mmCIF file with all atom_site columns, C-alpha atoms in Angstrom:
data_model
loop_
_atom_site.group_PDB
_atom_site.id
_atom_site.type_symbol
_atom_site.label_atom_id
_atom_site.label_alt_id
_atom_site.label_comp_id
_atom_site.label_asym_id
_atom_site.label_entity_id
_atom_site.label_seq_id
_atom_site.pdbx_PDB_ins_code
_atom_site.Cartn_x
_atom_site.Cartn_y
_atom_site.Cartn_z
_atom_site.occupancy
_atom_site.B_iso_or_equiv
_atom_site.pdbx_formal_charge
_atom_site.auth_seq_id
_atom_site.auth_comp_id
_atom_site.auth_asym_id
_atom_site.auth_atom_id
_atom_site.pdbx_PDB_model_num
ATOM 1   C CA . MET A 1 1   ? 24.088 37.123 -24.136 1.00 0.00 ? 1   MET A CA 1
ATOM 2   C CA . ASN A 1 2   ? 27.344 36.788 -26.062 1.00 0.00 ? 2   ASN A CA 1
ATOM 3   C CA . LEU A 1 3   ? 27.532 35.556 -29.571 1.00 0.00 ? 3   LEU A CA 1
ATOM 4   C CA . ASP A 1 4   ? 30.365 33.127 -29.080 1.00 0.00 ? 4   ASP A CA 1
ATOM 5   C CA . HIS A 1 5   ? 29.573 29.653 -30.317 1.00 0.00 ? 5   HIS A CA 1
ATOM 6   C CA . VAL A 1 6   ? 29.877 27.096 -27.485 1.00 0.00 ? 6   VAL A CA 1
ATOM 7   C CA . PHE A 1 7   ? 30.816 23.482 -28.069 1.00 0.00 ? 7   PHE A CA 1
ATOM 8   C CA . VAL A 1 8   ? 30.196 21.568 -24.820 1.00 0.00 ? 8   VAL A CA 1
ATOM 9   C CA . CYS A 1 9   ? 27.712 18.823 -25.799 1.00 0.00 ? 9   CYS A CA 1
ATOM 10  C CA . GLU A 1 10  ? 30.268 16.188 -26.768 1.00 0.00 ? 10  GLU A CA 1
ATOM 11  C CA . HIS A 1 11  ? 28.684 15.671 -30.198 1.00 0.00 ? 11  HIS A CA 1
ATOM 12  C CA . PRO A 1 12  ? 28.443 18.001 -33.216 1.00 0.00 ? 12  PRO A CA 1
ATOM 13  C CA . ALA A 1 13  ? 24.717 17.349 -33.788 1.00 0.00 ? 13  ALA A CA 1
ATOM 14  C CA . LEU A 1 14  ? 23.968 18.262 -30.204 1.00 0.00 ? 14  LEU A CA 1
ATOM 15  C CA . ASP A 1 15  ? 26.103 21.406 -30.348 1.00 0.00 ? 15  ASP A CA 1
ATOM 16  C CA . PHE A 1 16  ? 24.261 22.289 -33.538 1.00 0.00 ? 16  PHE A CA 1
ATOM 17  C CA . ALA A 1 17  ? 20.853 21.716 -31.849 1.00 0.00 ? 17  ALA A CA 1
ATOM 18  C CA . ALA A 1 18  ? 21.986 23.989 -28.995 1.00 0.00 ? 18  ALA A CA 1
ATOM 19  C CA . THR A 1 19  ? 22.427 26.995 -31.285 1.00 0.00 ? 19  THR A CA 1
ATOM 20  C CA . LEU A 1 20  ? 18.933 28.127 -30.284 1.00 0.00 ? 20  LEU A CA 1
ATOM 21  C CA . ARG A 1 21  ? 19.657 28.971 -26.620 1.00 0.00 ? 21  ARG A CA 1
ATOM 22  C CA . VAL A 1 22  ? 17.309 29.265 -23.690 1.00 0.00 ? 22  VAL A CA 1
ATOM 23  C CA . ARG A 1 23  ? 14.321 27.613 -25.449 1.00 0.00 ? 23  ARG A CA 1
ATOM 24  C CA . ARG A 1 24  ? 12.009 27.845 -22.411 1.00 0.00 ? 24  ARG A CA 1
ATOM 25  C CA . SER A 1 25  ? 12.084 31.593 -21.960 1.00 0.00 ? 25  SER A CA 1
ATOM 26  C CA . THR A 1 26  ? 13.878 34.314 -23.923 1.00 0.00 ? 26  THR A CA 1
ATOM 27  C CA . ARG A 1 27  ? 14.835 32.257 -26.997 1.00 0.00 ? 27  ARG A CA 1
ATOM 28  C CA . PHE A 1 28  ? 18.230 33.370 -28.223 1.00 0.00 ? 28  PHE A CA 1
ATOM 29  C CA . GLU A 1 29  ? 18.967 32.600 -31.878 1.00 0.00 ? 29  GLU A CA 1
ATOM 30  C CA . MET A 1 30  ? 22.663 32.185 -32.784 1.00 0.00 ? 30  MET A CA 1
ATOM 31  C CA . PHE A 1 31  ? 22.071 32.039 -36.552 1.00 0.00 ? 31  PHE A CA 1
ATOM 32  C CA . VAL A 1 32  ? 20.923 35.628 -37.017 1.00 0.00 ? 32  VAL A CA 1
ATOM 33  C CA . THR A 1 33  ? 22.914 36.076 -40.290 1.00 0.00 ? 33  THR A CA 1
ATOM 34  C CA . PRO A 1 34  ? 24.476 33.853 -42.903 1.00 0.00 ? 34  PRO A CA 1
ATOM 35  C CA . GLU A 1 35  ? 27.854 34.872 -41.567 1.00 0.00 ? 35  GLU A CA 1
ATOM 36  C CA . ARG A 1 36  ? 26.999 33.509 -38.108 1.00 0.00 ? 36  ARG A CA 1
ATOM 37  C CA . LEU A 1 37  ? 26.060 30.190 -39.708 1.00 0.00 ? 37  LEU A CA 1
ATOM 38  C CA . ASP A 1 38  ? 29.323 30.138 -41.651 1.00 0.00 ? 38  ASP A CA 1
ATOM 39  C CA . ALA A 1 39  ? 31.244 30.925 -38.459 1.00 0.00 ? 39  ALA A CA 1
ATOM 40  C CA . TRP A 1 40  ? 29.592 28.020 -36.663 1.00 0.00 ? 40  TRP A CA 1
ATOM 41  C CA . PHE A 1 41  ? 30.515 25.548 -39.437 1.00 0.00 ? 41  PHE A CA 1
ATOM 42  C CA . VAL A 1 42  ? 34.157 26.617 -39.210 1.00 0.00 ? 42  VAL A CA 1
ATOM 43  C CA . GLU A 1 43  ? 34.397 26.984 -35.364 1.00 0.00 ? 43  GLU A CA 1
ATOM 44  C CA . SER A 1 44  ? 32.799 23.553 -34.953 1.00 0.00 ? 44  SER A CA 1
ATOM 45  C CA . GLY A 1 45  ? 35.599 21.987 -36.975 1.00 0.00 ? 45  GLY A CA 1
ATOM 46  C CA . LEU A 1 46  ? 33.160 20.582 -39.505 1.00 0.00 ? 46  LEU A CA 1
ATOM 47  C CA . VAL A 1 47  ? 34.885 22.517 -42.274 1.00 0.00 ? 47  VAL A CA 1
ATOM 48  C CA . ASP A 1 48  ? 38.052 24.509 -42.781 1.00 0.00 ? 48  ASP A CA 1
ATOM 49  C CA . THR A 1 49  ? 36.373 26.919 -45.176 1.00 0.00 ? 49  THR A CA 1
ATOM 50  C CA . VAL A 1 50  ? 32.755 27.331 -46.345 1.00 0.00 ? 50  VAL A CA 1
ATOM 51  C CA . THR A 1 51  ? 31.306 28.920 -49.383 1.00 0.00 ? 51  THR A CA 1
ATOM 52  C CA . PRO A 1 52  ? 29.451 31.943 -47.953 1.00 0.00 ? 52  PRO A CA 1
ATOM 53  C CA . ALA A 1 53  ? 25.917 30.970 -46.968 1.00 0.00 ? 53  ALA A CA 1
ATOM 54  C CA . GLY A 1 54  ? 22.759 32.881 -47.945 1.00 0.00 ? 54  GLY A CA 1
ATOM 55  C CA . GLU A 1 55  ? 19.440 33.498 -46.247 1.00 0.00 ? 55  GLU A CA 1
ATOM 56  C CA . ASP A 1 56  ? 18.036 30.251 -47.719 1.00 0.00 ? 56  ASP A CA 1
ATOM 57  C CA . ASP A 1 57  ? 20.870 28.350 -46.057 1.00 0.00 ? 57  ASP A CA 1
ATOM 58  C CA . VAL A 1 58  ? 20.066 29.918 -42.735 1.00 0.00 ? 58  VAL A CA 1
ATOM 59  C CA . ARG A 1 59  ? 16.422 28.859 -43.060 1.00 0.00 ? 59  ARG A CA 1
ATOM 60  C CA . ALA A 1 60  ? 17.495 25.326 -43.981 1.00 0.00 ? 60  ALA A CA 1
ATOM 61  C CA . ALA A 1 61  ? 19.899 25.262 -41.017 1.00 0.00 ? 61  ALA A CA 1
ATOM 62  C CA . VAL A 1 62  ? 17.208 26.356 -38.600 1.00 0.00 ? 62  VAL A CA 1
ATOM 63  C CA . THR A 1 63  ? 14.780 23.804 -40.028 1.00 0.00 ? 63  THR A CA 1
ATOM 64  C CA . LEU A 1 64  ? 17.296 21.037 -39.668 1.00 0.00 ? 64  LEU A CA 1
ATOM 65  C CA . ARG A 1 65  ? 18.406 22.211 -36.203 1.00 0.00 ? 65  ARG A CA 1
ATOM 66  C CA . GLU A 1 66  ? 14.817 22.162 -34.904 1.00 0.00 ? 66  GLU A CA 1
ATOM 67  C CA . ALA A 1 67  ? 14.202 18.682 -36.451 1.00 0.00 ? 67  ALA A CA 1
ATOM 68  C CA . ILE A 1 68  ? 17.381 17.371 -34.763 1.00 0.00 ? 68  ILE A CA 1
ATOM 69  C CA . TYR A 1 69  ? 16.347 18.901 -31.435 1.00 0.00 ? 69  TYR A CA 1
ATOM 70  C CA . GLN A 1 70  ? 12.886 17.310 -31.693 1.00 0.00 ? 70  GLN A CA 1
ATOM 71  C CA . LEU A 1 71  ? 14.325 13.870 -32.456 1.00 0.00 ? 71  LEU A CA 1
ATOM 72  C CA . VAL A 1 72  ? 16.914 14.176 -29.654 1.00 0.00 ? 72  VAL A CA 1
ATOM 73  C CA . THR A 1 73  ? 14.115 15.109 -27.277 1.00 0.00 ? 73  THR A CA 1
ATOM 74  C CA . ASN A 1 74  ? 11.944 12.222 -28.525 1.00 0.00 ? 74  ASN A CA 1
ATOM 75  C CA . ARG A 1 75  ? 14.799 9.760  -28.101 1.00 0.00 ? 75  ARG A CA 1
ATOM 76  C CA . ARG A 1 76  ? 15.902 11.098 -24.716 1.00 0.00 ? 76  ARG A CA 1
ATOM 77  C CA . LEU A 1 77  ? 12.334 10.802 -23.335 1.00 0.00 ? 77  LEU A CA 1
ATOM 78  C CA . GLY A 1 78  ? 11.821 7.385  -24.859 1.00 0.00 ? 78  GLY A CA 1
ATOM 79  C CA . GLU A 1 79  ? 9.095  8.698  -27.200 1.00 0.00 ? 79  GLU A CA 1
ATOM 80  C CA . GLU A 1 80  ? 8.389  7.749  -30.792 1.00 0.00 ? 80  GLU A CA 1
ATOM 81  C CA . PHE A 1 81  ? 10.090 10.008 -33.331 1.00 0.00 ? 81  PHE A CA 1
ATOM 82  C CA . GLU A 1 82  ? 7.997  12.835 -34.665 1.00 0.00 ? 82  GLU A CA 1
ATOM 83  C CA . ARG A 1 83  ? 7.410  11.975 -38.323 1.00 0.00 ? 83  ARG A CA 1
ATOM 84  C CA . GLU A 1 84  ? 7.945  15.503 -39.769 1.00 0.00 ? 84  GLU A CA 1
ATOM 85  C CA . ALA A 1 85  ? 11.255 15.904 -37.941 1.00 0.00 ? 85  ALA A CA 1
ATOM 86  C CA . LEU A 1 86  ? 12.328 12.460 -39.083 1.00 0.00 ? 86  LEU A CA 1
ATOM 87  C CA . ASP A 1 87  ? 11.569 13.364 -42.667 1.00 0.00 ? 87  ASP A CA 1
ATOM 88  C CA . VAL A 1 88  ? 13.585 16.629 -42.444 1.00 0.00 ? 88  VAL A CA 1
ATOM 89  C CA . VAL A 1 89  ? 16.686 14.871 -41.041 1.00 0.00 ? 89  VAL A CA 1
ATOM 90  C CA . ASN A 1 90  ? 16.504 11.988 -43.461 1.00 0.00 ? 90  ASN A CA 1
ATOM 91  C CA . ALA A 1 91  ? 16.031 14.257 -46.452 1.00 0.00 ? 91  ALA A CA 1
ATOM 92  C CA . ALA A 1 92  ? 19.043 16.329 -45.395 1.00 0.00 ? 92  ALA A CA 1
ATOM 93  C CA . ALA A 1 93  ? 21.166 13.153 -44.797 1.00 0.00 ? 93  ALA A CA 1
ATOM 94  C CA . LEU A 1 94  ? 20.498 12.102 -48.401 1.00 0.00 ? 94  LEU A CA 1
ATOM 95  C CA . ARG A 1 95  ? 22.322 15.147 -49.817 1.00 0.00 ? 95  ARG A CA 1
ATOM 96  C CA . THR A 1 96  ? 26.036 15.255 -50.557 1.00 0.00 ? 96  THR A CA 1
ATOM 97  C CA . PRO A 1 97  ? 28.100 15.623 -47.358 1.00 0.00 ? 97  PRO A CA 1
ATOM 98  C CA . VAL A 1 98  ? 31.366 17.491 -46.840 1.00 0.00 ? 98  VAL A CA 1
ATOM 99  C CA . THR A 1 99  ? 34.266 15.655 -48.436 1.00 0.00 ? 99  THR A CA 1
ATOM 100 C CA . PRO A 1 100 ? 37.784 15.972 -47.016 1.00 0.00 ? 100 PRO A CA 1
ATOM 101 C CA . GLN A 1 101 ? 40.575 16.407 -49.554 1.00 0.00 ? 101 GLN A CA 1
ATOM 102 C CA . LEU A 1 102 ? 44.250 15.699 -49.226 1.00 0.00 ? 102 LEU A CA 1
ATOM 103 C CA . THR A 1 103 ? 46.526 18.557 -49.985 1.00 0.00 ? 103 THR A CA 1
ATOM 104 C CA . MET A 1 104 ? 50.306 19.026 -49.848 1.00 0.00 ? 104 MET A CA 1
ATOM 105 C CA . ALA A 1 105 ? 49.802 20.652 -46.429 1.00 0.00 ? 105 ALA A CA 1
ATOM 106 C CA . GLY A 1 106 ? 47.476 17.885 -45.136 1.00 0.00 ? 106 GLY A CA 1
ATOM 107 C CA . ARG A 1 107 ? 43.739 17.394 -44.851 1.00 0.00 ? 107 ARG A CA 1
ATOM 108 C CA . ARG A 1 108 ? 41.415 20.208 -45.979 1.00 0.00 ? 108 ARG A CA 1
ATOM 109 C CA . VAL A 1 109 ? 37.647 20.435 -45.950 1.00 0.00 ? 109 VAL A CA 1
ATOM 110 C CA . GLU A 1 110 ? 35.934 23.023 -48.092 1.00 0.00 ? 110 GLU A CA 1
ATOM 111 C CA . ALA A 1 111 ? 32.200 22.862 -48.382 1.00 0.00 ? 111 ALA A CA 1
ATOM 112 C CA . THR A 1 112 ? 28.966 24.629 -49.072 1.00 0.00 ? 112 THR A CA 1
ATOM 113 C CA . ALA A 1 113 ? 26.341 25.166 -46.379 1.00 0.00 ? 113 ALA A CA 1
ATOM 114 C CA . PRO A 1 114 ? 24.093 22.369 -47.822 1.00 0.00 ? 114 PRO A CA 1
ATOM 115 C CA . GLN A 1 115 ? 27.055 19.966 -47.649 1.00 0.00 ? 115 GLN A CA 1
ATOM 116 C CA . ALA A 1 116 ? 27.715 20.917 -44.035 1.00 0.00 ? 116 ALA A CA 1
ATOM 117 C CA . LEU A 1 117 ? 24.023 20.492 -43.207 1.00 0.00 ? 117 LEU A CA 1
ATOM 118 C CA . ALA A 1 118 ? 24.012 17.043 -44.862 1.00 0.00 ? 118 ALA A CA 1
ATOM 119 C CA . THR A 1 119 ? 26.970 16.047 -42.743 1.00 0.00 ? 119 THR A CA 1
ATOM 120 C CA . LEU A 1 120 ? 25.261 17.233 -39.552 1.00 0.00 ? 120 LEU A CA 1
ATOM 121 C CA . ALA A 1 121 ? 22.105 15.325 -40.490 1.00 0.00 ? 121 ALA A CA 1
ATOM 122 C CA . ARG A 1 122 ? 24.194 12.148 -40.976 1.00 0.00 ? 122 ARG A CA 1
ATOM 123 C CA . GLN A 1 123 ? 25.871 12.720 -37.624 1.00 0.00 ? 123 GLN A CA 1
ATOM 124 C CA . ALA A 1 124 ? 22.461 13.077 -36.020 1.00 0.00 ? 124 ALA A CA 1
ATOM 125 C CA . VAL A 1 125 ? 21.299 9.780  -37.620 1.00 0.00 ? 125 VAL A CA 1
ATOM 126 C CA . GLU A 1 126 ? 24.460 8.020  -36.257 1.00 0.00 ? 126 GLU A CA 1
ATOM 127 C CA . LEU A 1 127 ? 23.889 9.531  -32.764 1.00 0.00 ? 127 LEU A CA 1
ATOM 128 C CA . LEU A 1 128 ? 20.194 8.718  -32.561 1.00 0.00 ? 128 LEU A CA 1
ATOM 129 C CA . SER A 1 129 ? 20.687 5.174  -33.791 1.00 0.00 ? 129 SER A CA 1
ATOM 130 C CA . GLY A 1 130 ? 23.864 4.443  -31.878 1.00 0.00 ? 130 GLY A CA 1
ATOM 131 C CA . PRO A 1 131 ? 25.239 3.455  -28.463 1.00 0.00 ? 131 PRO A CA 1
ATOM 132 C CA . ASP A 1 132 ? 25.356 6.987  -26.967 1.00 0.00 ? 132 ASP A CA 1
ATOM 133 C CA . VAL A 1 133 ? 21.554 7.363  -26.722 1.00 0.00 ? 133 VAL A CA 1
ATOM 134 C CA . PRO A 1 134 ? 21.462 6.302  -23.075 1.00 0.00 ? 134 PRO A CA 1
ATOM 135 C CA . LEU A 1 135 ? 24.206 8.912  -22.300 1.00 0.00 ? 135 LEU A CA 1
ATOM 136 C CA . MET A 1 136 ? 22.184 11.871 -23.538 1.00 0.00 ? 136 MET A CA 1
ATOM 137 C CA . LYS A 1 137 ? 21.114 14.273 -20.740 1.00 0.00 ? 137 LYS A CA 1
ATOM 138 C CA . GLU A 1 138 ? 19.662 17.715 -20.622 1.00 0.00 ? 138 GLU A CA 1
ATOM 139 C CA . CYS A 1 139 ? 21.563 20.375 -18.664 1.00 0.00 ? 139 CYS A CA 1
ATOM 140 C CA . GLY A 1 140 ? 20.552 20.739 -15.016 1.00 0.00 ? 140 GLY A CA 1
ATOM 141 C CA . ASN A 1 141 ? 20.328 24.510 -15.337 1.00 0.00 ? 141 ASN A CA 1
ATOM 142 C CA . PRO A 1 142 ? 16.554 25.183 -15.646 1.00 0.00 ? 142 PRO A CA 1
ATOM 143 C CA . GLU A 1 143 ? 17.287 28.002 -18.091 1.00 0.00 ? 143 GLU A CA 1
ATOM 144 C CA . CYS A 1 144 ? 19.443 25.862 -20.352 1.00 0.00 ? 144 CYS A CA 1
ATOM 145 C CA . THR A 1 145 ? 18.079 23.373 -22.876 1.00 0.00 ? 145 THR A CA 1
ATOM 146 C CA . ARG A 1 146 ? 21.339 21.937 -24.153 1.00 0.00 ? 146 ARG A CA 1
ATOM 147 C CA . VAL A 1 147 ? 21.496 18.150 -24.401 1.00 0.00 ? 147 VAL A CA 1
ATOM 148 C CA . TYR A 1 148 ? 24.901 16.616 -23.991 1.00 0.00 ? 148 TYR A CA 1
ATOM 149 C CA . ILE A 1 149 ? 26.616 13.223 -23.870 1.00 0.00 ? 149 ILE A CA 1
ATOM 150 C CA . ASP A 1 150 ? 27.468 12.351 -20.304 1.00 0.00 ? 150 ASP A CA 1
ATOM 151 C CA . ARG A 1 151 ? 30.710 10.322 -20.360 1.00 0.00 ? 151 ARG A CA 1
ATOM 152 C CA . SER A 1 152 ? 31.596 11.116 -16.735 1.00 0.00 ? 152 SER A CA 1
ATOM 153 C CA . ARG A 1 153 ? 32.234 8.324  -14.321 1.00 0.00 ? 153 ARG A CA 1
ATOM 154 C CA . GLY A 1 154 ? 28.970 7.125  -12.883 1.00 0.00 ? 154 GLY A CA 1
ATOM 155 C CA . MET A 1 155 ? 27.123 9.543  -15.219 1.00 0.00 ? 155 MET A CA 1
ATOM 156 C CA . ARG A 1 156 ? 27.218 12.249 -12.605 1.00 0.00 ? 156 ARG A CA 1
ATOM 157 C CA . ARG A 1 157 ? 27.649 15.264 -14.856 1.00 0.00 ? 157 ARG A CA 1
ATOM 158 C CA . GLN A 1 158 ? 24.868 17.784 -14.216 1.00 0.00 ? 158 GLN A CA 1
ATOM 159 C CA . TRP A 1 159 ? 25.562 20.645 -16.549 1.00 0.00 ? 159 TRP A CA 1
ATOM 160 C CA . CYS A 1 160 ? 26.336 21.064 -20.196 1.00 0.00 ? 160 CYS A CA 1
ATOM 161 C CA . GLY A 1 161 ? 29.529 22.866 -19.175 1.00 0.00 ? 161 GLY A CA 1
ATOM 162 C CA . MET A 1 162 ? 31.014 24.397 -16.048 1.00 0.00 ? 162 MET A CA 1
ATOM 163 C CA . GLU A 1 163 ? 31.795 27.708 -17.746 1.00 0.00 ? 163 GLU A CA 1
ATOM 164 C CA . SER A 1 164 ? 28.373 28.076 -19.343 1.00 0.00 ? 164 SER A CA 1
ATOM 165 C CA . CYS A 1 165 ? 26.058 26.727 -16.678 1.00 0.00 ? 165 CYS A CA 1
ATOM 166 C CA . GLY A 1 166 ? 27.769 24.888 -13.815 1.00 0.00 ? 166 GLY A CA 1
ATOM 167 C CA . ASN A 1 167 ? 29.507 27.915 -12.302 1.00 0.00 ? 167 ASN A CA 1
ATOM 168 C CA . LYS A 1 168 ? 26.338 30.025 -12.540 1.00 0.00 ? 168 LYS A CA 1
ATOM 169 C CA . ILE A 1 169 ? 24.256 27.401 -10.683 1.00 0.00 ? 169 ILE A CA 1
ATOM 170 C CA . LYS A 1 170 ? 26.940 26.779 -8.066  1.00 0.00 ? 170 LYS A CA 1
ATOM 171 C CA . ALA A 1 171 ? 27.411 30.535 -7.456  1.00 0.00 ? 171 ALA A CA 1
ATOM 172 C CA . ALA A 1 172 ? 23.701 31.042 -7.131  1.00 0.00 ? 172 ALA A CA 1
ATOM 173 C CA . ALA A 1 173 ? 23.425 28.176 -4.682  1.00 0.00 ? 173 ALA A CA 1
ATOM 174 C CA . TYR A 1 174 ? 26.305 29.579 -2.658  1.00 0.00 ? 174 TYR A CA 1
ATOM 175 C CA . ARG A 1 175 ? 24.701 33.071 -2.558  1.00 0.00 ? 175 ARG A CA 1
ATOM 176 C CA . ALA A 1 176 ? 21.402 31.488 -1.447  1.00 0.00 ? 176 ALA A CA 1
ATOM 177 C CA . ARG A 1 177 ? 23.111 29.540 1.367   1.00 0.00 ? 177 ARG A CA 1
ATOM 178 C CA . LYS A 1 178 ? 24.903 32.704 2.552   1.00 0.00 ? 178 LYS A CA 1
ATOM 179 C CA . LYS A 1 179 ? 21.706 34.673 2.515   1.00 0.00 ? 179 LYS A CA 1
ATOM 180 C CA . THR A 1 180 ? 19.792 32.110 4.696   1.00 0.00 ? 180 THR A CA 1
ATOM 181 C CA . ALA A 1 181 ? 22.725 31.128 6.980   1.00 0.00 ? 181 ALA A CA 1
ATOM 182 C CA . PRO A 1 182 ? 22.291 32.429 10.600  1.00 0.00 ? 182 PRO A CA 1
ATOM 183 C CA . ALA A 1 183 ? 24.610 35.227 11.430  1.00 0.00 ? 183 ALA A CA 1
ATOM 184 C CA . ALA A 1 184 ? 27.430 34.246 13.724  1.00 0.00 ? 184 ALA A CA 1
ATOM 185 C CA . HIS A 1 185 ? 27.539 36.147 17.078  1.00 0.00 ? 185 HIS A CA 1
#
């Protein structure tokens, strides 16, 4: 599996929750080093630059990510929030978030990992208490556990992304049809 960060969920908190890939089988952790966490913060557009993270920041990020994923799952399934996950997200949301600054060149966001995590926690609070809750869907690929916001007409979107999952499923279905199709004589 490649290490490129993917942003297909239509919401930063959902993309963050998706950094542990393939939760049902061979779990694939994206935050294997502090540098990978820093890269995610920058690639997501959350910050322009981040003070280099440490191992403690990675542990805090994984804890927050898992709490967000738990709460998203609870909300998506219409269940009551798990109390421990709720406490983790709310505690992170209380911390100082990233703060944009105006420079001669325009807007600039420099932050620490804890500030970035506080911002993600606040975004999760807004998502899970806002109008997009009914639009949250899990990817139709049985191997994928990404949850995304379905803004398609008629809410017909089936996959987190065509590149990541849709094409794989469509190609597999095509191969299966070809394999079972009667041979033309």
